[in-house]
Amino acid sequence: MSIKIILFLIAIEVCNQTIGIGLRSLILEAHNRRRAKYGNQPMVLDEELCTECSEYADEIVRNEGVYTENYLEYLYATDPISAKHLQVVCVFREALPRECVRIWFHYRGFAENTKYYRFTAMIWNASTRLGVGLGRIQETRYLVVRYAPPGNILREMASNVPKRPTTFWDAEHIVDHGFEFA
């Protein structure tokens, strides 16, 4: 009987870590893995941003799921930006929270779709700090992510969203080495 209680307490602790601090680490790791594919510097968790994200996630719950994002707000900015961060929200039910990061990453290359700018916010090289918060209304979850300093400025896009590096196995390199495709 006591072993069952101990296992139960361990399971509760694992759940708490995944939902709380563990969630932040999972989202940070998912971001940094994708940023590395572009040669961008890793981000770090910012406790103040995480607190703000959690507070905003609670606000979404109080407002019955109503939220705003500002990842497009500075796209055409010509003056210096005074804002502290960019904010992206992911709404999900069945998936894991880091699925949101995977989905944002897979919008790369579709600049005519505003969802592309979630991708650019995520890998923006000058954004070095990350905040994460989670809210829940019944089975619907709201993942709030903030990037600081803010990015997504068209005039700075080339220096902050590099093209993905190629590898030997890319077709152009294989052809250059005398191999042909069947």
Short mmCIF file of N, CA and C in Angstrom, two decimals:
data_model
loop_
_atom_site.label_atom_id
_atom_site.label_comp_id
_atom_site.label_asym_id
_atom_site.label_seq_id
_atom_site.Cartn_x
_atom_site.Cartn_y
_atom_site.Cartn_z
N MET A 1 0.82 -1.20 0.00
CA MET A 1 0.00 0.00 0.00
C MET A 1 0.86 1.26 0.00
N SER A 2 1.91 1.29 0.82
CA SER A 2 2.75 2.49 0.90
C SER A 2 3.52 2.73 -0.39
N ILE A 3 3.84 1.67 -1.13
CA ILE A 3 4.52 1.83 -2.43
C ILE A 3 3.60 2.55 -3.40
N LYS A 4 2.32 2.22 -3.39
CA LYS A 4 1.35 2.88 -4.27
C LYS A 4 1.27 4.37 -3.95
N ILE A 5 1.30 4.71 -2.69
CA ILE A 5 1.25 6.12 -2.28
C ILE A 5 2.50 6.85 -2.75
N ILE A 6 3.65 6.22 -2.58
CA ILE A 6 4.90 6.84 -3.02
C ILE A 6 4.89 7.05 -4.53
N LEU A 7 4.46 6.03 -5.28
CA LEU A 7 4.39 6.17 -6.74
C LEU A 7 3.42 7.27 -7.14
N PHE A 8 2.30 7.35 -6.44
CA PHE A 8 1.32 8.39 -6.71
C PHE A 8 1.93 9.78 -6.48
N LEU A 9 2.65 9.96 -5.38
CA LEU A 9 3.28 11.24 -5.08
C LEU A 9 4.35 11.59 -6.13
N ILE A 10 5.09 10.60 -6.58
CA ILE A 10 6.09 10.83 -7.63
C ILE A 10 5.40 11.26 -8.92
N ALA A 11 4.30 10.60 -9.25
CA ALA A 11 3.55 10.96 -10.48
C ALA A 11 3.03 12.39 -10.40
N ILE A 12 2.52 12.79 -9.25
CA ILE A 12 2.05 14.16 -9.07
C ILE A 12 3.19 15.15 -9.26
N GLU A 13 4.35 14.85 -8.69
CA GLU A 13 5.50 15.74 -8.82
C GLU A 13 5.93 15.87 -10.27
N VAL A 14 5.96 14.76 -11.01
CA VAL A 14 6.33 14.80 -12.43
C VAL A 14 5.34 15.67 -13.20
N CYS A 15 4.05 15.51 -12.92
CA CYS A 15 3.04 16.34 -13.60
C CYS A 15 3.24 17.81 -13.29
N ASN A 16 3.49 18.14 -12.04
CA ASN A 16 3.71 19.53 -11.66
C ASN A 16 4.91 20.12 -12.37
N GLN A 17 5.98 19.35 -12.49
CA GLN A 17 7.17 19.85 -13.18
C GLN A 17 6.88 20.07 -14.65
N THR A 18 6.15 19.16 -15.28
CA THR A 18 5.85 19.30 -16.70
C THR A 18 4.95 20.51 -16.94
N ILE A 19 3.97 20.71 -16.10
CA ILE A 19 3.04 21.83 -16.29
C ILE A 19 3.70 23.15 -15.93
N GLY A 20 4.52 23.17 -14.91
CA GLY A 20 5.11 24.43 -14.44
C GLY A 20 6.47 24.69 -15.03
N ILE A 21 7.48 24.57 -14.20
CA ILE A 21 8.84 24.88 -14.60
C ILE A 21 9.29 23.97 -15.74
N GLY A 22 8.92 22.70 -15.69
CA GLY A 22 9.30 21.77 -16.75
C GLY A 22 8.79 22.19 -18.11
N LEU A 23 7.59 22.75 -18.14
CA LEU A 23 7.03 23.22 -19.41
C LEU A 23 7.91 24.31 -20.01
N ARG A 24 8.35 25.22 -19.19
CA ARG A 24 9.21 26.30 -19.68
C ARG A 24 10.47 25.74 -20.32
N SER A 25 11.08 24.77 -19.66
CA SER A 25 12.30 24.17 -20.19
C SER A 25 12.04 23.43 -21.50
N LEU A 26 10.91 22.73 -21.59
CA LEU A 26 10.56 22.04 -22.83
C LEU A 26 10.38 23.01 -23.99
N ILE A 27 9.69 24.11 -23.75
CA ILE A 27 9.45 25.10 -24.80
C ILE A 27 10.77 25.78 -25.18
N LEU A 28 11.60 26.09 -24.20
CA LEU A 28 12.91 26.69 -24.49
C LEU A 28 13.75 25.75 -25.34
N GLU A 29 13.79 24.49 -24.97
CA GLU A 29 14.58 23.50 -25.71
C GLU A 29 14.06 23.36 -27.14
N ALA A 30 12.74 23.34 -27.31
CA ALA A 30 12.16 23.23 -28.65
C ALA A 30 12.53 24.44 -29.51
N HIS A 31 12.53 25.63 -28.91
CA HIS A 31 12.93 26.84 -29.65
C HIS A 31 14.41 26.77 -30.03
N ASN A 32 15.25 26.46 -29.06
CA ASN A 32 16.69 26.49 -29.31
C ASN A 32 17.13 25.44 -30.32
N ARG A 33 16.48 24.29 -30.32
CA ARG A 33 16.80 23.26 -31.32
C ARG A 33 16.51 23.78 -32.73
N ARG A 34 15.41 24.47 -32.89
CA ARG A 34 15.05 24.98 -34.22
C ARG A 34 15.89 26.20 -34.59
N ARG A 35 16.21 27.05 -33.64
CA ARG A 35 17.07 28.20 -33.90
C ARG A 35 18.46 27.74 -34.35
N ALA A 36 18.95 26.65 -33.76
CA ALA A 36 20.28 26.14 -34.10
C ALA A 36 20.35 25.69 -35.56
N LYS A 37 19.24 25.25 -36.11
CA LYS A 37 19.22 24.84 -37.52
C LYS A 37 19.54 26.00 -38.45
N TYR A 38 19.36 27.23 -37.95
CA TYR A 38 19.65 28.42 -38.73
C TYR A 38 20.92 29.11 -38.26
N GLY A 39 21.63 28.48 -37.34
CA GLY A 39 22.86 29.06 -36.82
C GLY A 39 22.63 30.22 -35.87
N ASN A 40 21.42 30.35 -35.34
CA ASN A 40 21.11 31.44 -34.42
C ASN A 40 21.49 31.09 -32.99
N GLN A 41 21.78 32.12 -32.23
CA GLN A 41 22.17 31.93 -30.83
C GLN A 41 21.00 31.38 -30.03
N PRO A 42 21.29 30.60 -28.98
CA PRO A 42 20.20 30.08 -28.15
C PRO A 42 19.57 31.18 -27.30
N MET A 43 18.31 30.96 -26.94
CA MET A 43 17.61 31.87 -26.05
C MET A 43 17.77 31.38 -24.61
N VAL A 44 17.46 32.25 -23.67
CA VAL A 44 17.43 31.88 -22.25
C VAL A 44 16.06 32.24 -21.70
N LEU A 45 15.65 31.49 -20.68
CA LEU A 45 14.38 31.82 -20.02
C LEU A 45 14.55 33.08 -19.19
N ASP A 46 13.58 33.96 -19.28
CA ASP A 46 13.57 35.20 -18.52
C ASP A 46 12.42 35.09 -17.52
N GLU A 47 12.74 35.08 -16.24
CA GLU A 47 11.73 34.89 -15.20
C GLU A 47 10.66 35.97 -15.22
N GLU A 48 11.06 37.21 -15.47
CA GLU A 48 10.08 38.30 -15.53
C GLU A 48 9.11 38.08 -16.70
N LEU A 49 9.65 37.71 -17.86
CA LEU A 49 8.78 37.43 -19.01
C LEU A 49 7.87 36.23 -18.72
N CYS A 50 8.41 35.20 -18.06
CA CYS A 50 7.59 34.03 -17.72
C CYS A 50 6.45 34.41 -16.78
N THR A 51 6.74 35.25 -15.82
CA THR A 51 5.69 35.72 -14.90
C THR A 51 4.62 36.49 -15.67
N GLU A 52 5.06 37.38 -16.57
CA GLU A 52 4.10 38.15 -17.38
C GLU A 52 3.28 37.22 -18.27
N CYS A 53 3.90 36.21 -18.86
CA CYS A 53 3.18 35.25 -19.71
C CYS A 53 2.14 34.49 -18.90
N SER A 54 2.52 34.06 -17.71
CA SER A 54 1.57 33.34 -16.84
C SER A 54 0.40 34.24 -16.45
N GLU A 55 0.69 35.50 -16.14
CA GLU A 55 -0.37 36.44 -15.80
C GLU A 55 -1.29 36.67 -17.00
N TYR A 56 -0.70 36.76 -18.20
CA TYR A 56 -1.54 36.96 -19.38
C TYR A 56 -2.37 35.71 -19.67
N ALA A 57 -1.78 34.52 -19.46
CA ALA A 57 -2.53 33.28 -19.65
C ALA A 57 -3.73 33.24 -18.68
N ASP A 58 -3.52 33.69 -17.45
CA ASP A 58 -4.62 33.77 -16.49
C ASP A 58 -5.68 34.76 -16.96
N GLU A 59 -5.24 35.87 -17.57
CA GLU A 59 -6.18 36.86 -18.10
C GLU A 59 -7.02 36.27 -19.24
N ILE A 60 -6.38 35.46 -20.10
CA ILE A 60 -7.11 34.78 -21.18
C ILE A 60 -8.21 33.91 -20.58
N VAL A 61 -7.89 33.20 -19.51
CA VAL A 61 -8.88 32.34 -18.85
C VAL A 61 -10.02 33.18 -18.29
N ARG A 62 -9.69 34.29 -17.62
CA ARG A 62 -10.74 35.18 -17.07
C ARG A 62 -11.62 35.77 -18.17
N ASN A 63 -11.02 36.01 -19.37
CA ASN A 63 -11.76 36.59 -20.49
C ASN A 63 -12.35 35.54 -21.41
N GLU A 64 -12.45 34.32 -20.91
CA GLU A 64 -13.08 33.21 -21.63
C GLU A 64 -12.45 32.95 -23.00
N GLY A 65 -11.14 33.00 -23.06
CA GLY A 65 -10.43 32.62 -24.28
C GLY A 65 -10.11 33.75 -25.24
N VAL A 66 -10.41 34.98 -24.88
CA VAL A 66 -10.10 36.12 -25.75
C VAL A 66 -8.65 36.56 -25.50
N TYR A 67 -7.87 36.69 -26.58
CA TYR A 67 -6.47 37.09 -26.44
C TYR A 67 -6.02 37.91 -27.65
N THR A 68 -4.86 38.53 -27.52
CA THR A 68 -4.26 39.27 -28.63
C THR A 68 -2.82 38.81 -28.80
N GLU A 69 -2.34 38.98 -30.02
CA GLU A 69 -0.94 38.71 -30.34
C GLU A 69 -0.39 39.98 -30.97
N ASN A 70 0.91 40.21 -30.86
CA ASN A 70 1.48 41.41 -31.47
C ASN A 70 2.69 41.10 -32.35
N TYR A 71 2.77 39.89 -32.85
CA TYR A 71 3.95 39.52 -33.63
C TYR A 71 4.03 40.22 -35.00
N LEU A 72 2.96 40.88 -35.42
CA LEU A 72 2.98 41.64 -36.68
C LEU A 72 3.06 43.15 -36.45
N GLU A 73 3.04 43.58 -35.21
CA GLU A 73 2.90 44.99 -34.87
C GLU A 73 4.03 45.87 -35.40
N TYR A 74 5.25 45.36 -35.44
CA TYR A 74 6.40 46.19 -35.80
C TYR A 74 6.95 45.87 -37.19
N LEU A 75 6.21 45.13 -37.97
CA LEU A 75 6.67 44.67 -39.27
C LEU A 75 7.19 45.81 -40.15
N TYR A 76 6.46 46.90 -40.19
CA TYR A 76 6.83 48.02 -41.06
C TYR A 76 7.46 49.18 -40.29
N ALA A 77 7.97 48.91 -39.12
CA ALA A 77 8.56 49.97 -38.28
C ALA A 77 9.79 50.57 -38.95
N THR A 78 9.90 51.88 -38.85
CA THR A 78 11.09 52.56 -39.35
C THR A 78 11.85 53.24 -38.22
N ASP A 79 11.16 53.49 -37.12
CA ASP A 79 11.80 54.09 -35.95
C ASP A 79 12.19 52.99 -34.97
N PRO A 80 13.07 53.29 -34.02
CA PRO A 80 13.40 52.30 -32.99
C PRO A 80 12.15 51.87 -32.23
N ILE A 81 12.13 50.63 -31.83
CA ILE A 81 10.97 50.06 -31.13
C ILE A 81 11.16 50.21 -29.63
N SER A 82 10.13 50.73 -28.97
CA SER A 82 10.22 50.91 -27.52
C SER A 82 9.56 49.76 -26.75
N ALA A 83 8.90 48.86 -27.46
CA ALA A 83 8.22 47.74 -26.79
C ALA A 83 9.23 46.79 -26.16
N LYS A 84 8.76 46.04 -25.16
CA LYS A 84 9.62 45.10 -24.44
C LYS A 84 9.68 43.72 -25.08
N HIS A 85 8.64 43.35 -25.84
CA HIS A 85 8.58 41.97 -26.33
C HIS A 85 7.59 41.84 -27.49
N LEU A 86 7.65 40.68 -28.16
CA LEU A 86 6.62 40.22 -29.08
C LEU A 86 5.88 39.09 -28.39
N GLN A 87 4.60 38.95 -28.70
CA GLN A 87 3.81 37.90 -28.07
C GLN A 87 3.11 37.05 -29.11
N VAL A 88 3.19 35.73 -28.92
CA VAL A 88 2.50 34.77 -29.76
C VAL A 88 1.72 33.84 -28.83
N VAL A 89 0.50 33.48 -29.25
CA VAL A 89 -0.34 32.58 -28.44
C VAL A 89 -0.71 31.38 -29.30
N CYS A 90 -0.65 30.21 -28.71
CA CYS A 90 -1.05 28.98 -29.39
C CYS A 90 -2.21 28.37 -28.61
N VAL A 91 -3.28 28.05 -29.32
CA VAL A 91 -4.45 27.42 -28.70
C VAL A 91 -4.44 25.95 -29.14
N PHE A 92 -4.52 25.05 -28.17
CA PHE A 92 -4.50 23.63 -28.52
C PHE A 92 -5.35 22.84 -27.54
N ARG A 93 -5.72 21.65 -27.98
CA ARG A 93 -6.53 20.78 -27.12
C ARG A 93 -5.84 19.44 -26.88
N GLU A 94 -5.60 18.71 -27.91
CA GLU A 94 -5.10 17.34 -27.77
C GLU A 94 -3.57 17.27 -27.78
N ALA A 95 -2.91 18.22 -28.40
CA ALA A 95 -1.47 18.15 -28.61
C ALA A 95 -0.69 18.52 -27.35
N LEU A 96 0.60 18.27 -27.41
CA LEU A 96 1.51 18.72 -26.36
C LEU A 96 1.90 20.16 -26.64
N PRO A 97 2.24 20.94 -25.61
CA PRO A 97 2.57 22.35 -25.83
C PRO A 97 3.71 22.59 -26.82
N ARG A 98 4.72 21.71 -26.85
CA ARG A 98 5.81 21.98 -27.78
C ARG A 98 5.42 21.71 -29.23
N GLU A 99 4.26 21.09 -29.45
CA GLU A 99 3.73 20.97 -30.82
C GLU A 99 3.51 22.35 -31.42
N CYS A 100 3.16 23.32 -30.57
CA CYS A 100 2.96 24.69 -31.04
C CYS A 100 4.24 25.20 -31.71
N VAL A 101 5.38 24.96 -31.06
CA VAL A 101 6.67 25.41 -31.60
C VAL A 101 6.94 24.73 -32.93
N ARG A 102 6.64 23.43 -33.00
CA ARG A 102 6.84 22.69 -34.26
C ARG A 102 5.97 23.28 -35.37
N ILE A 103 4.74 23.60 -35.06
CA ILE A 103 3.83 24.17 -36.06
C ILE A 103 4.33 25.55 -36.50
N TRP A 104 4.73 26.40 -35.56
CA TRP A 104 5.25 27.72 -35.94
C TRP A 104 6.46 27.57 -36.85
N PHE A 105 7.33 26.62 -36.53
CA PHE A 105 8.55 26.42 -37.31
C PHE A 105 8.23 26.00 -38.74
N HIS A 106 7.19 25.23 -38.92
CA HIS A 106 6.87 24.72 -40.25
C HIS A 106 6.16 25.72 -41.15
N TYR A 107 5.95 26.95 -40.70
CA TYR A 107 5.41 27.98 -41.57
C TYR A 107 6.51 28.74 -42.29
N ARG A 108 7.77 28.32 -42.12
CA ARG A 108 8.88 29.02 -42.79
C ARG A 108 8.69 28.95 -44.30
N GLY A 109 9.04 30.04 -44.96
CA GLY A 109 8.98 30.06 -46.41
C GLY A 109 7.65 30.49 -47.00
N PHE A 110 6.68 30.87 -46.19
CA PHE A 110 5.37 31.28 -46.69
C PHE A 110 5.09 32.72 -46.29
N ALA A 111 5.91 33.66 -46.78
CA ALA A 111 5.83 35.06 -46.35
C ALA A 111 4.48 35.70 -46.66
N GLU A 112 3.75 35.18 -47.64
CA GLU A 112 2.45 35.77 -47.94
C GLU A 112 1.41 35.39 -46.89
N ASN A 113 1.72 34.44 -46.04
CA ASN A 113 0.83 34.00 -44.98
C ASN A 113 1.32 34.64 -43.67
N THR A 114 0.44 35.33 -42.96
CA THR A 114 0.89 36.01 -41.73
C THR A 114 1.42 35.03 -40.69
N LYS A 115 1.06 33.75 -40.78
CA LYS A 115 1.58 32.76 -39.84
C LYS A 115 3.09 32.59 -40.01
N TYR A 116 3.62 32.95 -41.17
CA TYR A 116 5.07 32.90 -41.41
C TYR A 116 5.80 33.75 -40.37
N TYR A 117 5.20 34.83 -39.94
CA TYR A 117 5.86 35.74 -39.02
C TYR A 117 5.89 35.21 -37.59
N ARG A 118 5.15 34.14 -37.30
CA ARG A 118 5.35 33.43 -36.04
C ARG A 118 6.69 32.69 -36.10
N PHE A 119 6.98 32.13 -37.28
CA PHE A 119 8.27 31.47 -37.49
C PHE A 119 9.42 32.46 -37.34
N THR A 120 9.31 33.62 -37.98
CA THR A 120 10.41 34.58 -37.91
C THR A 120 10.57 35.13 -36.50
N ALA A 121 9.48 35.30 -35.75
CA ALA A 121 9.59 35.74 -34.36
C ALA A 121 10.35 34.70 -33.55
N MET A 122 10.10 33.43 -33.82
CA MET A 122 10.73 32.35 -33.07
C MET A 122 12.23 32.27 -33.32
N ILE A 123 12.67 32.47 -34.54
CA ILE A 123 14.10 32.32 -34.81
C ILE A 123 14.83 33.66 -34.94
N TRP A 124 14.17 34.77 -34.66
CA TRP A 124 14.78 36.10 -34.75
C TRP A 124 16.05 36.13 -33.92
N ASN A 125 17.19 36.30 -34.56
CA ASN A 125 18.48 36.15 -33.89
C ASN A 125 18.69 37.16 -32.76
N ALA A 126 18.20 38.38 -32.90
CA ALA A 126 18.40 39.40 -31.88
C ALA A 126 17.52 39.19 -30.65
N SER A 127 16.49 38.35 -30.76
CA SER A 127 15.66 38.01 -29.59
C SER A 127 16.39 36.92 -28.81
N THR A 128 16.79 37.24 -27.60
CA THR A 128 17.62 36.31 -26.83
C THR A 128 16.95 35.81 -25.56
N ARG A 129 15.80 36.41 -25.19
CA ARG A 129 15.11 36.01 -23.97
C ARG A 129 13.71 35.51 -24.31
N LEU A 130 13.27 34.51 -23.55
CA LEU A 130 12.00 33.85 -23.82
C LEU A 130 11.18 33.79 -22.54
N GLY A 131 9.88 34.05 -22.68
CA GLY A 131 8.93 33.88 -21.58
C GLY A 131 7.87 32.90 -22.00
N VAL A 132 7.38 32.08 -21.05
CA VAL A 132 6.39 31.04 -21.34
C VAL A 132 5.35 31.02 -20.23
N GLY A 133 4.07 30.93 -20.62
CA GLY A 133 2.99 30.78 -19.65
C GLY A 133 1.90 29.91 -20.24
N LEU A 134 1.10 29.29 -19.40
CA LEU A 134 0.06 28.38 -19.86
C LEU A 134 -1.23 28.63 -19.09
N GLY A 135 -2.34 28.72 -19.83
CA GLY A 135 -3.65 28.85 -19.22
C GLY A 135 -4.55 27.74 -19.74
N ARG A 136 -5.63 27.46 -19.00
CA ARG A 136 -6.50 26.36 -19.39
C ARG A 136 -7.95 26.68 -19.08
N ILE A 137 -8.80 26.44 -20.07
CA ILE A 137 -10.25 26.51 -19.90
C ILE A 137 -10.79 25.15 -20.31
N GLN A 138 -11.21 24.36 -19.36
CA GLN A 138 -11.65 22.98 -19.57
C GLN A 138 -10.56 22.22 -20.33
N GLU A 139 -10.84 21.76 -21.55
CA GLU A 139 -9.85 20.99 -22.31
C GLU A 139 -9.01 21.85 -23.25
N THR A 140 -9.28 23.13 -23.33
CA THR A 140 -8.53 24.02 -24.22
C THR A 140 -7.42 24.70 -23.45
N ARG A 141 -6.22 24.67 -24.03
CA ARG A 141 -5.05 25.29 -23.39
C ARG A 141 -4.55 26.44 -24.24
N TYR A 142 -3.97 27.41 -23.56
CA TYR A 142 -3.44 28.61 -24.21
C TYR A 142 -1.97 28.75 -23.80
N LEU A 143 -1.09 28.56 -24.78
CA LEU A 143 0.34 28.72 -24.53
C LEU A 143 0.72 30.14 -24.95
N VAL A 144 1.22 30.93 -24.01
CA VAL A 144 1.63 32.30 -24.27
C VAL A 144 3.16 32.32 -24.29
N VAL A 145 3.72 32.85 -25.38
CA VAL A 145 5.17 32.93 -25.53
C VAL A 145 5.53 34.37 -25.86
N ARG A 146 6.54 34.88 -25.18
CA ARG A 146 7.03 36.24 -25.45
C ARG A 146 8.52 36.19 -25.76
N TYR A 147 8.90 36.99 -26.77
CA TYR A 147 10.28 37.09 -27.21
C TYR A 147 10.80 38.49 -26.94
N ALA A 148 12.01 38.59 -26.37
CA ALA A 148 12.59 39.90 -26.09
C ALA A 148 14.08 39.86 -26.44
N PRO A 149 14.62 40.95 -26.92
CA PRO A 149 13.90 42.13 -27.41
C PRO A 149 13.05 41.78 -28.64
N PRO A 150 12.04 42.59 -28.91
CA PRO A 150 11.13 42.28 -30.02
C PRO A 150 11.83 42.34 -31.37
N GLY A 151 11.31 41.56 -32.30
CA GLY A 151 11.84 41.53 -33.66
C GLY A 151 10.73 41.66 -34.68
N ASN A 152 10.85 40.89 -35.76
CA ASN A 152 9.88 40.91 -36.85
C ASN A 152 9.77 42.28 -37.49
N ILE A 153 10.90 42.84 -37.86
CA ILE A 153 10.95 44.13 -38.54
C ILE A 153 11.48 43.86 -39.94
N LEU A 154 10.70 44.19 -40.96
CA LEU A 154 11.07 43.83 -42.32
C LEU A 154 12.47 44.32 -42.72
N ARG A 155 12.80 45.54 -42.35
CA ARG A 155 14.09 46.08 -42.76
C ARG A 155 15.28 45.37 -42.10
N GLU A 156 15.03 44.60 -41.03
CA GLU A 156 16.09 43.86 -40.35
C GLU A 156 15.98 42.34 -40.57
N MET A 157 15.06 41.95 -41.43
CA MET A 157 14.79 40.52 -41.63
C MET A 157 16.02 39.75 -42.13
N ALA A 158 16.74 40.29 -43.08
CA ALA A 158 17.88 39.57 -43.66
C ALA A 158 18.97 39.27 -42.64
N SER A 159 19.19 40.17 -41.70
CA SER A 159 20.25 39.94 -40.72
C SER A 159 19.80 39.13 -39.51
N ASN A 160 18.51 38.94 -39.34
CA ASN A 160 18.02 38.21 -38.16
C ASN A 160 17.35 36.88 -38.49
N VAL A 161 17.00 36.68 -39.74
CA VAL A 161 16.39 35.42 -40.17
C VAL A 161 17.23 34.89 -41.34
N PRO A 162 18.35 34.26 -41.02
CA PRO A 162 19.23 33.79 -42.08
C PRO A 162 18.62 32.62 -42.84
N LYS A 163 19.12 32.41 -44.03
CA LYS A 163 18.71 31.22 -44.77
C LYS A 163 19.28 30.00 -44.05
N ARG A 164 18.56 28.93 -44.11
CA ARG A 164 18.99 27.70 -43.44
C ARG A 164 20.26 27.19 -44.12
N PRO A 165 21.29 26.86 -43.35
CA PRO A 165 22.53 26.35 -43.95
C PRO A 165 22.29 25.06 -44.70
N THR A 166 23.04 24.88 -45.77
CA THR A 166 22.91 23.64 -46.55
C THR A 166 23.95 22.64 -46.07
N THR A 167 23.74 21.41 -46.40
CA THR A 167 24.68 20.35 -46.04
C THR A 167 25.16 19.65 -47.30
N PHE A 168 26.11 18.78 -47.13
CA PHE A 168 26.64 18.02 -48.26
C PHE A 168 25.54 17.28 -49.00
N TRP A 169 24.53 16.85 -48.26
CA TRP A 169 23.51 16.00 -48.87
C TRP A 169 22.47 16.76 -49.67
N ASP A 170 22.54 18.09 -49.69
CA ASP A 170 21.63 18.85 -50.54
C ASP A 170 21.95 18.57 -52.00
N ALA A 171 20.96 18.60 -52.84
CA ALA A 171 21.09 18.20 -54.24
C ALA A 171 22.19 18.96 -54.97
N GLU A 172 22.30 20.27 -54.74
CA GLU A 172 23.30 21.05 -55.49
C GLU A 172 24.72 20.57 -55.19
N HIS A 173 24.99 20.13 -53.97
CA HIS A 173 26.32 19.65 -53.63
C HIS A 173 26.57 18.26 -54.19
N ILE A 174 25.54 17.44 -54.24
CA ILE A 174 25.70 16.10 -54.78
C ILE A 174 26.02 16.20 -56.27
N VAL A 175 25.31 17.05 -56.99
CA VAL A 175 25.58 17.25 -58.42
C VAL A 175 26.99 17.81 -58.60
N ASP A 176 27.41 18.75 -57.74
CA ASP A 176 28.75 19.32 -57.83
C ASP A 176 29.84 18.28 -57.67
N HIS A 177 29.56 17.19 -56.97
CA HIS A 177 30.56 16.15 -56.74
C HIS A 177 30.45 15.02 -57.76
N GLY A 178 29.72 15.23 -58.83
CA GLY A 178 29.65 14.25 -59.90
C GLY A 178 28.61 13.17 -59.75
N PHE A 179 27.79 13.22 -58.70
CA PHE A 179 26.74 12.22 -58.54
C PHE A 179 25.49 12.69 -59.27
N GLU A 180 24.70 11.75 -59.73
CA GLU A 180 23.46 12.09 -60.41
C GLU A 180 22.31 11.36 -59.74
N PHE A 181 21.12 11.94 -59.88
CA PHE A 181 19.93 11.29 -59.35
C PHE A 181 19.34 10.37 -60.40
N ALA A 182 18.79 9.26 -59.95
CA ALA A 182 18.18 8.30 -60.89
C ALA A 182 16.85 8.81 -61.38
#
